Amino acid sequence: MPKKITIEPVTRVEGHGKVTIHMDDSNQVVQSRLHIVEFRGFERFIQGRPYWEAPVLVQRLCGICPVSHHLAAAKAMDEIVGAGTGDGLTPTGEKMRRLMHYGQIFQSHALHFFHLASPDMLFGIEADPNIRNIIGVALEHQDLAVQGVMMRKFGQEVIQATAGKKIHGTGAIPGGMNKSLTPEERDSFLLGKDPLNVDKMIEWSLGALDFFKSYHSQNRELVDNFANFPSSHLSLVRKDGAMDLYHGVLRAVDAEGKKILHDVDYQKYYEYIGEEVRSWSYMKFPFLKEYGKEKGWYRVGPLARMNTADFIPTPLAQKEHEIFRAYTNGKPNGMSMHMHWARLIEILHSAEMMKELLYDPDITGDQLVTKGNKQYEGVGLIEAPRGTLFHHYRINEDDQIDMANLIVSTTNNNTPMNLAVESVAKDYMNGHAVISEGMMNAVEVAIRAYDPCLSCATHALGKMPLEIKILDKSGNILDKKRSS
Amino acid sequence: MRKQKRILIYGYGNPGRQDDGLGIAFSEAIEKWADKNQIHHITCDSNYQLNIEDAELISNFDLVLFADASIEDIKEFTLTRVKCSTSKIEFSMHAVSPAFVLDLCNKIYKKSPETYLLHLKGYEWDFKEGLTPDAKHNLKEAVRRIKKVILQETGPNELAQASSVC
């Protein structure tokens, strides 16, 4: 009997997600889908609010990556106050924003690697879930667990020092920043008591890379073949082709490495990128207009950024980038599990960037804000931890926002995540009528590689159960599992 | 004279989502009261969500009180003792529970502070700032009762037992 397997919601994925896998009579996977079942309606909510509130308001979207939304909105508002795009800010304004951003990338990637990815690597995808988590890591590899905790803490403290506070930070304002670092704050990050200083963070970042490379060398077949599929890749790059996570031009390359979006100004992103709505998901499917809905999809995030950038402008990360690129002979890398490798190179790059910025005298400067001629439209793009984040606003004569369009990183990865699920479903589920713990986690590992953040603005106690259902084609439940 | 316990009050939630901000409002209210009354043995902190680095934070305290909004079927609030989790995978990808934080603290730092979770009943969760009137009432009542714990007029276990029948 044809049947549909539903995994609902996906564990360790923020917000509500559901996976359905349709099988034919001989238990072969014929189709799989990742459904996003929560609708946020944020773009309508923000209409009517004064534009200068946007950088703070947008942090309501997400308790996980508020800094990315804060900075993307601030960049859009830079346009509106006439401060220009990215490089129009004062040196102190721009460098403080960059420090905040690299602190965010650093702590977010550290959380993902140590908390979410390392358990699967240390214990195996099919290991008992009671062991396969950071508590298990703490028991058997305490040094790694401590590093994960302290790297998160370091990044969070950088964010607090730059954004002003942990919750609803106000550091970035239209046209610049409202604070710089004090010498005491700067010195605490440079010379802080071990391990909370930037040199230790660089050392640990290199150690995490060694850990991954060792795992890779011992599990090459799994790491290279798991959810491996060709795709295009999109990200911001600096005008000279360097990786730049804060600002740049939009570049996309195809699966062969050929440029298909040629370093364009992102203020006109809508001329190049469309968004498709499909009936079975609240999350849209972005695509490059020139290549259409079927062929124009792309990946974003750490893997994409490794593939689009010509080089990384910090020495240790550049050395790792060269090794990464050489692994696929300079061609774009389509291996989903190599997202972890890419993420670790970005952790290292972020630590190096933080050190460079902390030693820059501008970081304690007092010229914080630039203003110019007011505009009525602005677009802010940033490379958030999970990928390219788009914020687009228009305002009216009364300075109220009357149009907002956001394309969040996870939305950009919608098609790739669906393809990753399908790839793994075929590899692990063909010929099986029920889901084992290992099969279920394989699907989740594929999704988690993209580190999606589906919707995480509320989390009140009593929500978010984990439920697994198996249904036949008529919707009858054949099996059901639930945990909290 | 009894030795004063080092107390951490830690509220979490998203104050941009109406009553989801109850935990943080609670932490702020206690901090304001403690500052005004020169009560030095408590520390107040807050964040959107709990995360793994909080294991290091709580290792520095004797008594930890987490505060969060709740949609559970309770009255104004309840206080429950937090035990180490059984280390199951958390549902949420990027946030962890008080029990998880306590367990991680125990495994890494070999410390097990006496830990409680204050569940504050909330009602509305839209994209708005500000608590609903009913949530404000629950907050006020919880603050009143927890002050007695901080002043050591009531033991947290006593309050936990009493609040379970609120």
Coordinates of N, CA and C in Angstrom, one line a residue, chain A residues 9-15 40 42 45 59-60 63-64 66 111-112 115-116 129-130 132-135 138-139 142 145-146 148-150 152-153 156 166-168 386 448 451-452 456-465, chain B residues 10-17 20 24 45-49 51-57 68-72 85-96 100 103-104 107-110 117-119 125 127-129:
Chain A
P9 N 7.3 17.6 14.8 CA 8.2 18.5 14.0 C 9.6 17.9 14.1
V10 N 10.5 18.6 13.4 CA 11.9 18.1 13.3 C 12.6 18.5 14.6
T11 N 13.3 17.5 15.2 CA 14.0 17.8 16.5 C 15.2 18.7 16.2
R12 N 15.6 19.5 17.1 CA 16.8 20.4 17.1 C 16.7 21.3 15.8
V13 N 15.6 21.6 15.3 CA 15.4 22.6 14.3 C 14.5 23.6 14.9
E14 N 14.9 24.9 14.8 CA 14.1 25.9 15.5 C 12.8 26.1 14.9
G15 N 11.7 26.2 15.7 CA 10.4 26.5 15.2 C 9.7 25.1 14.8
R40 N 4.5 33.9 10.1 CA 4.8 34.9 11.0 C 4.1 36.3 10.7
F42 N 5.3 39.0 9.8 CA 6.0 40.1 10.4 C 6.0 41.3 9.4
F45 N 3.2 43.5 10.1 CA 3.2 44.1 11.4 C 4.1 45.4 11.4
Q59 N 14.2 42.7 15.8 CA 14.7 41.7 16.7 C 13.6 40.8 17.3
R60 N 12.4 41.3 17.2 CA 11.3 40.5 17.7 C 11.1 39.2 16.8
G63 N 14.7 35.1 18.4 CA 15.6 35.1 19.6 C 17.0 34.5 19.3
I64 N 17.2 33.9 18.2 CA 18.4 33.2 17.8 C 19.4 34.1 17.1
P66 N 18.9 37.7 16.4 CA 18.4 39.1 16.4 C 19.5 40.0 15.9
L111 N 27.9 27.4 18.5 CA 26.7 26.6 19.1 C 26.3 25.5 18.2
H112 N 26.3 25.8 16.9 CA 25.9 24.7 16.0 C 26.9 23.6 15.9
H115 N 27.2 22.0 19.9 CA 26.0 21.5 20.5 C 25.2 20.6 19.6
L116 N 25.2 20.8 18.3 CA 24.4 20.1 17.4 C 25.1 19.1 16.5
P129 N 19.9 8.4 21.1 CA 19.8 9.9 21.3 C 20.0 10.3 22.8
N130 N 19.9 9.4 23.7 CA 20.2 9.8 25.1 C 21.7 10.1 25.3
R132 N 23.7 10.9 22.3 CA 24.1 11.7 21.1 C 23.6 13.2 21.3
N133 N 24.2 13.9 22.3 CA 23.9 15.3 22.5 C 25.1 15.9 23.3
I134 N 25.0 17.1 23.6 CA 26.1 17.8 24.2 C 26.4 17.3 25.6
I135 N 25.4 16.7 26.3 CA 25.6 16.1 27.6 C 26.5 14.9 27.4
A138 N 29.8 16.2 26.9 CA 30.4 16.6 28.2 C 31.0 15.4 29.0
L139 N 30.3 14.3 28.9 CA 30.7 13.1 29.7 C 32.0 12.5 29.1
Q142 N 35.1 16.1 27.6 CA 34.8 17.3 28.4 C 35.4 18.6 27.8
A145 N 33.3 20.1 25.1 CA 32.1 20.7 25.7 C 32.4 22.1 26.3
V146 N 33.5 22.1 27.1 CA 33.9 23.4 27.7 C 34.2 24.4 26.6
G148 N 32.9 24.6 23.6 CA 31.7 25.1 23.0 C 31.0 26.1 23.9
V149 N 31.0 25.9 25.2 CA 30.3 26.8 26.2 C 31.1 28.1 26.2
M150 N 32.4 28.1 26.3 CA 33.1 29.3 26.4 C 33.2 30.1 25.1
R152 N 30.8 30.2 22.9 CA 29.5 30.9 22.9 C 29.5 32.1 23.8
K153 N 30.0 31.9 25.0 CA 30.1 33.0 26.0 C 30.9 34.2 25.4
Q156 N 28.9 36.0 22.8 CA 27.8 36.8 23.4 C 28.3 38.0 24.1
K166 N 21.9 42.6 25.9 CA 21.6 41.3 25.3 C 20.3 41.2 24.5
I167 N 19.3 41.9 25.1 CA 18.0 41.8 24.5 C 17.6 43.1 23.8
H168 N 17.1 43.0 22.6 CA 16.7 44.2 21.8 C 17.8 45.2 21.9
R386 N 23.4 31.8 8.8 CA 22.8 30.8 8.0 C 22.8 31.1 6.5
R448 N 19.6 19.7 9.5 CA 20.4 20.4 10.5 C 21.8 21.0 9.9
D451 N 21.5 24.4 9.3 CA 21.2 25.1 10.5 C 20.0 26.0 10.4
P452 N 18.9 25.5 9.9 CA 17.7 26.3 9.7 C 17.1 26.9 11.0
C456 N 11.3 31.3 15.7 CA 11.7 31.0 17.0 C 11.5 32.2 17.9
A457 N 10.5 33.0 17.6 CA 10.3 34.2 18.4 C 9.6 33.9 19.7
T458 N 8.8 32.9 19.8 CA 8.2 32.5 21.1 C 8.6 31.1 21.4
H459 N 8.6 30.9 22.7 CA 9.1 29.5 23.1 C 8.5 29.1 24.4
A460 N 7.3 29.7 24.7 CA 6.8 29.6 26.1 C 6.7 28.1 26.5
L461 N 6.8 27.9 27.8 CA 6.7 26.5 28.3 C 5.4 25.8 27.9
G462 N 5.5 24.6 27.6 CA 4.3 23.8 27.3 C 4.1 23.6 25.8
K463 N 4.9 24.2 25.0 CA 4.8 24.1 23.5 C 5.8 23.1 23.0
M464 N 5.8 22.9 21.7 CA 6.9 22.2 21.0 C 7.1 20.7 21.4
P465 N 6.1 19.9 21.2 CA 6.3 18.5 21.4 C 7.0 17.9 20.1
Chain B
Y10 N 17.1 34.6 36.8 CA 17.3 34.6 35.3 C 16.0 34.5 34.6
G11 N 15.6 35.6 34.0 CA 14.4 35.7 33.2 C 14.7 35.5 31.8
Y12 N 13.9 34.7 31.0 CA 14.1 34.6 29.6 C 12.8 34.6 28.8
G13 N 12.9 35.0 27.6 CA 11.7 35.1 26.7 C 11.9 36.3 25.7
N14 N 10.9 36.6 25.0 CA 11.0 37.6 24.0 C 10.0 38.7 24.3
P15 N 10.5 39.8 24.8 CA 9.6 40.9 25.2 C 8.9 41.6 24.1
G16 N 9.3 41.2 22.9 CA 8.6 41.7 21.7 C 7.4 40.9 21.3
R17 N 7.1 39.9 22.1 CA 6.0 39.0 21.8 C 5.1 39.0 23.0
D20 N 5.2 36.8 26.3 CA 6.5 36.0 26.3 C 7.6 36.7 27.0
I24 N 11.4 38.0 31.6 CA 12.4 39.2 31.7 C 11.8 40.3 32.6
D45 N 19.7 38.5 35.7 CA 20.2 38.4 34.3 C 19.0 38.0 33.5
S46 N 19.1 38.2 32.2 CA 18.0 37.8 31.3 C 18.5 37.6 29.9
N47 N 17.8 36.9 29.1 CA 18.1 36.7 27.7 C 16.9 36.2 27.0
Y48 N 17.0 36.1 25.6 CA 15.9 35.6 24.8 C 15.6 34.2 25.2
Q49 N 16.7 33.4 25.2 CA 16.5 32.0 25.5 C 17.7 31.5 26.3
N51 N 20.8 29.0 27.0 CA 21.7 28.3 26.1 C 22.9 27.7 26.8
I52 N 23.7 27.1 26.1 CA 24.7 26.2 26.8 C 25.7 27.0 27.7
E53 N 26.0 28.3 27.3 CA 26.9 29.0 28.2 C 26.3 29.4 29.5
D54 N 25.0 29.2 29.7 CA 24.4 29.5 31.0 C 24.8 28.4 32.0
A55 N 25.3 27.3 31.5 CA 25.8 26.3 32.5 C 27.0 26.9 33.2
E56 N 27.8 27.6 32.6 CA 29.0 28.2 33.3 C 28.5 29.3 34.2
L57 N 27.5 30.1 33.8 CA 26.9 31.2 34.6 C 26.4 30.6 35.9
D68 N 10.1 32.1 33.4 CA 9.7 32.0 32.0 C 8.2 32.1 31.9
A69 N 7.7 32.6 30.7 CA 6.3 32.6 30.5 C 5.8 31.2 30.3
S70 N 4.5 31.0 30.6 CA 4.0 29.6 30.4 C 2.6 29.7 29.8
I71 N 2.3 28.7 28.9 CA 0.9 28.6 28.4 C 0.3 27.4 29.1
E72 N 0.9 26.8 30.1 CA 0.3 25.7 30.8 C -1.0 26.0 31.5
S85 N 18.1 17.0 33.7 CA 17.4 16.3 32.7 C 18.0 14.9 32.5
T86 N 17.2 14.0 31.8 CA 17.8 12.7 31.6 C 18.6 12.7 30.3
S87 N 19.0 13.9 29.9 CA 19.9 14.1 28.7 C 19.3 13.7 27.4
K88 N 18.0 13.7 27.3 CA 17.4 13.5 26.0 C 17.7 14.7 25.1
I89 N 17.6 14.5 23.8 CA 17.7 15.6 22.8 C 16.6 16.6 23.1
E90 N 17.0 17.8 23.1 CA 16.0 18.8 23.3 C 15.3 19.0 21.9
F91 N 14.0 19.4 22.0 CA 13.3 19.6 20.7 C 13.9 20.8 20.0
S92 N 14.2 21.8 20.7 CA 14.6 23.1 20.1 C 16.0 23.0 19.7
M93 N 16.3 23.5 18.5 CA 17.7 23.4 18.0 C 18.6 24.4 18.7
H94 N 18.2 25.6 19.0 CA 19.1 26.6 19.4 C 18.8 27.1 20.8
A95 N 18.0 26.4 21.6 CA 17.8 26.8 22.9 C 17.7 25.6 23.8
V96 N 17.9 25.7 25.1 CA 17.9 24.5 25.9 C 17.0 24.8 27.1
F100 N 18.3 21.1 31.3 CA 19.4 20.8 30.5 C 20.6 21.6 30.9
D103 N 22.0 20.2 34.1 CA 22.7 18.9 33.8 C 24.1 19.2 33.3
L104 N 24.1 20.1 32.3 CA 25.4 20.5 31.7 C 26.4 21.1 32.7
K107 N 27.7 18.3 34.7 CA 28.7 17.4 34.0 C 30.0 18.1 33.8
I108 N 29.9 19.4 33.5 CA 31.2 20.1 33.1 C 31.8 20.7 34.4
Y109 N 31.1 21.4 35.2 CA 31.7 22.1 36.3 C 31.5 21.4 37.7
K110 N 30.8 20.3 37.7 CA 30.7 19.5 38.9 C 30.0 20.3 40.0
L117 N 12.3 26.7 38.7 CA 11.7 27.4 37.5 C 10.4 28.0 37.9
L118 N 10.3 29.3 37.7 CA 9.1 30.0 37.9 C 8.3 30.0 36.6
H119 N 7.1 29.4 36.6 CA 6.3 29.4 35.4 C 5.3 30.6 35.6
W125 N 0.5 36.4 22.6 CA 1.9 36.1 22.1 C 2.1 36.8 20.7
F127 N 3.1 40.0 17.9 CA 4.3 40.9 17.7 C 4.0 42.3 18.4
K128 N 4.0 42.3 19.7 CA 3.7 43.6 20.4 C 4.6 43.6 21.6
E129 N 4.9 44.9 22.0 CA 5.6 45.1 23.3 C 4.5 45.2 24.3

